[in-house]
Coordinates of N, CA and C in Angstrom, one line a residue:
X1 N -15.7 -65.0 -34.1 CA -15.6 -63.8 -34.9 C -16.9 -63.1 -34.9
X2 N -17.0 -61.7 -34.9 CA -17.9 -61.2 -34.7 C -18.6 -61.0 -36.2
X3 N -19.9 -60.5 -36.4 CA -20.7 -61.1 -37.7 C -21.1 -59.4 -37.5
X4 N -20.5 -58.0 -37.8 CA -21.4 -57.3 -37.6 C -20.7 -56.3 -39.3
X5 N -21.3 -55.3 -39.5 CA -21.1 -54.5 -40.7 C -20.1 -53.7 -40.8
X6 N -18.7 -53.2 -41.2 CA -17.5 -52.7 -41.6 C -18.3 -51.1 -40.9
X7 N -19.1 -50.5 -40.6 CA -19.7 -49.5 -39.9 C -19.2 -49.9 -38.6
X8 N -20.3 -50.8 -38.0 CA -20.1 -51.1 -37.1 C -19.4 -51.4 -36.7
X9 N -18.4 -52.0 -37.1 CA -16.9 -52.3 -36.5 C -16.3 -51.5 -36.7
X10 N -16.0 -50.2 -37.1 CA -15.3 -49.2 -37.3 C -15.6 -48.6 -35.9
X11 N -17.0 -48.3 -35.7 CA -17.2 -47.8 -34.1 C -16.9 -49.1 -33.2
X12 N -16.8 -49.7 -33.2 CA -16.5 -50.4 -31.7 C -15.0 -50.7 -31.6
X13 N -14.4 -50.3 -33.3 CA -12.6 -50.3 -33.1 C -12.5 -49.0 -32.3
X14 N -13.1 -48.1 -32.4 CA -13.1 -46.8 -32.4 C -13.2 -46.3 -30.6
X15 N -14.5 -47.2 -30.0 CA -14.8 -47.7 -28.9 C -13.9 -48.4 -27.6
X16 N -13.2 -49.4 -28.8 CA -12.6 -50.2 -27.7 C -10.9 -49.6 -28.3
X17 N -10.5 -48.9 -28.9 CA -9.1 -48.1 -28.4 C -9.0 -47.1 -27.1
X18 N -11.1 -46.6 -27.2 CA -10.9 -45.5 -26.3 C -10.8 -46.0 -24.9
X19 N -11.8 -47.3 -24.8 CA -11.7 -48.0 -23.2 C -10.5 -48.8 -23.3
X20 N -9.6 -49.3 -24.2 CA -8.4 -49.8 -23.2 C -7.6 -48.4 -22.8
X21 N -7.6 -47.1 -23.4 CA -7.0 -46.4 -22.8 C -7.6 -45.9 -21.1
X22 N -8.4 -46.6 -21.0 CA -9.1 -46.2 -19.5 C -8.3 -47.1 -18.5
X23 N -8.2 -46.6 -17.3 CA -8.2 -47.1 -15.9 C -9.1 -48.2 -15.7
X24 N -9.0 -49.7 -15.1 CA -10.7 -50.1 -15.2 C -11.3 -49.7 -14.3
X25 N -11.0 -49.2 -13.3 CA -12.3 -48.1 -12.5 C -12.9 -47.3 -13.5
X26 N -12.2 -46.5 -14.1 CA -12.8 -45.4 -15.2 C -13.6 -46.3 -16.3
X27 N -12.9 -47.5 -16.5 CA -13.7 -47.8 -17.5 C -14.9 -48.5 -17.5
X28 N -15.1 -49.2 -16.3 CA -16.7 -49.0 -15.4 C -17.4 -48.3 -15.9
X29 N -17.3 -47.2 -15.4 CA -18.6 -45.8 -15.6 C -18.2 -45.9 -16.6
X30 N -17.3 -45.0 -17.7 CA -17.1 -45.4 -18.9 C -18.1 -46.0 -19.6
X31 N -18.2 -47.5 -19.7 CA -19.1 -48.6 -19.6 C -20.6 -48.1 -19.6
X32 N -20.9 -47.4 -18.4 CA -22.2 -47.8 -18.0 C -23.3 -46.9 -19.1
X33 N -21.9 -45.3 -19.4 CA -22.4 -44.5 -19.6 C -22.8 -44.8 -21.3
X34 N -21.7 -45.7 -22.0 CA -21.8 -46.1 -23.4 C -23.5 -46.7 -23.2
X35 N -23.6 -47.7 -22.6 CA -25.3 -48.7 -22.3 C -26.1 -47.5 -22.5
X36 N -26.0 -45.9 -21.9 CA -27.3 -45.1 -22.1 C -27.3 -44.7 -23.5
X37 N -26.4 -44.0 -24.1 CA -25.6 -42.9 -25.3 C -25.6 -44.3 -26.7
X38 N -25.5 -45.7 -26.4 CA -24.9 -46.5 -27.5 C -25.2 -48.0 -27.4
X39 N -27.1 -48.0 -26.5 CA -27.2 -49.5 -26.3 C -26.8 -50.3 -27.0
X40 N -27.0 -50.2 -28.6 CA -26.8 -51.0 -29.8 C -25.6 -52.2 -29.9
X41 N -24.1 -50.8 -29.3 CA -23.1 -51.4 -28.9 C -22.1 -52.0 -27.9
X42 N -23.4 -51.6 -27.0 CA -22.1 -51.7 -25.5 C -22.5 -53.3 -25.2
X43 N -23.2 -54.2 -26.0 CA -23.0 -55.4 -24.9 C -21.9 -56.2 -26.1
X44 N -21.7 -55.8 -27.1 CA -20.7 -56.3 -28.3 C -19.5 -55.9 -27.3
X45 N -19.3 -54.4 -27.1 CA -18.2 -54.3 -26.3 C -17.5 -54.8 -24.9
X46 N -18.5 -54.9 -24.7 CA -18.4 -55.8 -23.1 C -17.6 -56.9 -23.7
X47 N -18.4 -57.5 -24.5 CA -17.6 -59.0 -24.7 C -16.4 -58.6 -25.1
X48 N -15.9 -57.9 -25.9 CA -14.3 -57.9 -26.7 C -13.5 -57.0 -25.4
X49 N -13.9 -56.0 -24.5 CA -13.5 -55.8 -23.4 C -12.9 -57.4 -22.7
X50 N -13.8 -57.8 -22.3 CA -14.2 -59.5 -21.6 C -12.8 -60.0 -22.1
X51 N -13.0 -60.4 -23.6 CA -12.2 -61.4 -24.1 C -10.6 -60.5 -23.9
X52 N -10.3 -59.8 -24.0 CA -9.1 -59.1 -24.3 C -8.4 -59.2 -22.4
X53 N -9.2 -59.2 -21.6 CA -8.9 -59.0 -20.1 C -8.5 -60.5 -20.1
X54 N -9.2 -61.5 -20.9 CA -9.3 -62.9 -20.4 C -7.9 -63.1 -21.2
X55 N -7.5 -62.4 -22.2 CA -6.6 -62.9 -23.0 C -4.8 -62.5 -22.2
X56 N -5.2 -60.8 -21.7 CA -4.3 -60.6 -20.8 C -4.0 -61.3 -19.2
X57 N -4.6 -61.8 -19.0 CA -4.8 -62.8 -17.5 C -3.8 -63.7 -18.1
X58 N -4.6 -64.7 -19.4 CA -3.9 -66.0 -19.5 C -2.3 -65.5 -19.7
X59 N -1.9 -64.7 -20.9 CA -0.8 -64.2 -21.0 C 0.4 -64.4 -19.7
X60 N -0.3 -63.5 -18.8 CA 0.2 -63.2 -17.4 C 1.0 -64.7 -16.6
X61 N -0.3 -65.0 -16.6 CA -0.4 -66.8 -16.0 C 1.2 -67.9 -16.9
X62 N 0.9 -67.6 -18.1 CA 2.0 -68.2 -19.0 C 3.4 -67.9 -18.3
X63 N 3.1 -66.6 -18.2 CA 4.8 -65.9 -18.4 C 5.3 -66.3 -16.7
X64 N 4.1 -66.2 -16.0 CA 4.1 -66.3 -14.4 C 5.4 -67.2 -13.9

């Protein structure tokens, strides 16, 4: 579980609705461009990006 401030998690719910609505090509750049605009938050996002992709793989794998 993530340890950060009801702020903060407001922007990175806010963050990560807008990147799963991305393509992941798009959400690459996307990505890279958050790291210049939002260092504070893009490597918190990375991870819950991360975990959500790892979550839909396993999913996949289950139902496979």
């Amino acid at each position: 579980m993530l340890n950060v401030s009801p702020a903060t998690w407001n922007a990175l719910s806010q963050l990560l609705d807008e990147a799963l609505s991305l393509e992941p090509a798009a959400r690459a750049a996307w990505l890279a461009q958050l790291a210049t605009t939002q260092p504070q938050l893009a490597p918190t996002l990375q991870r819950l990006l991360a975990a959500e992709t790892s979550s839909e793989t396993a999913d996949i794998l289950v139902r496979g």
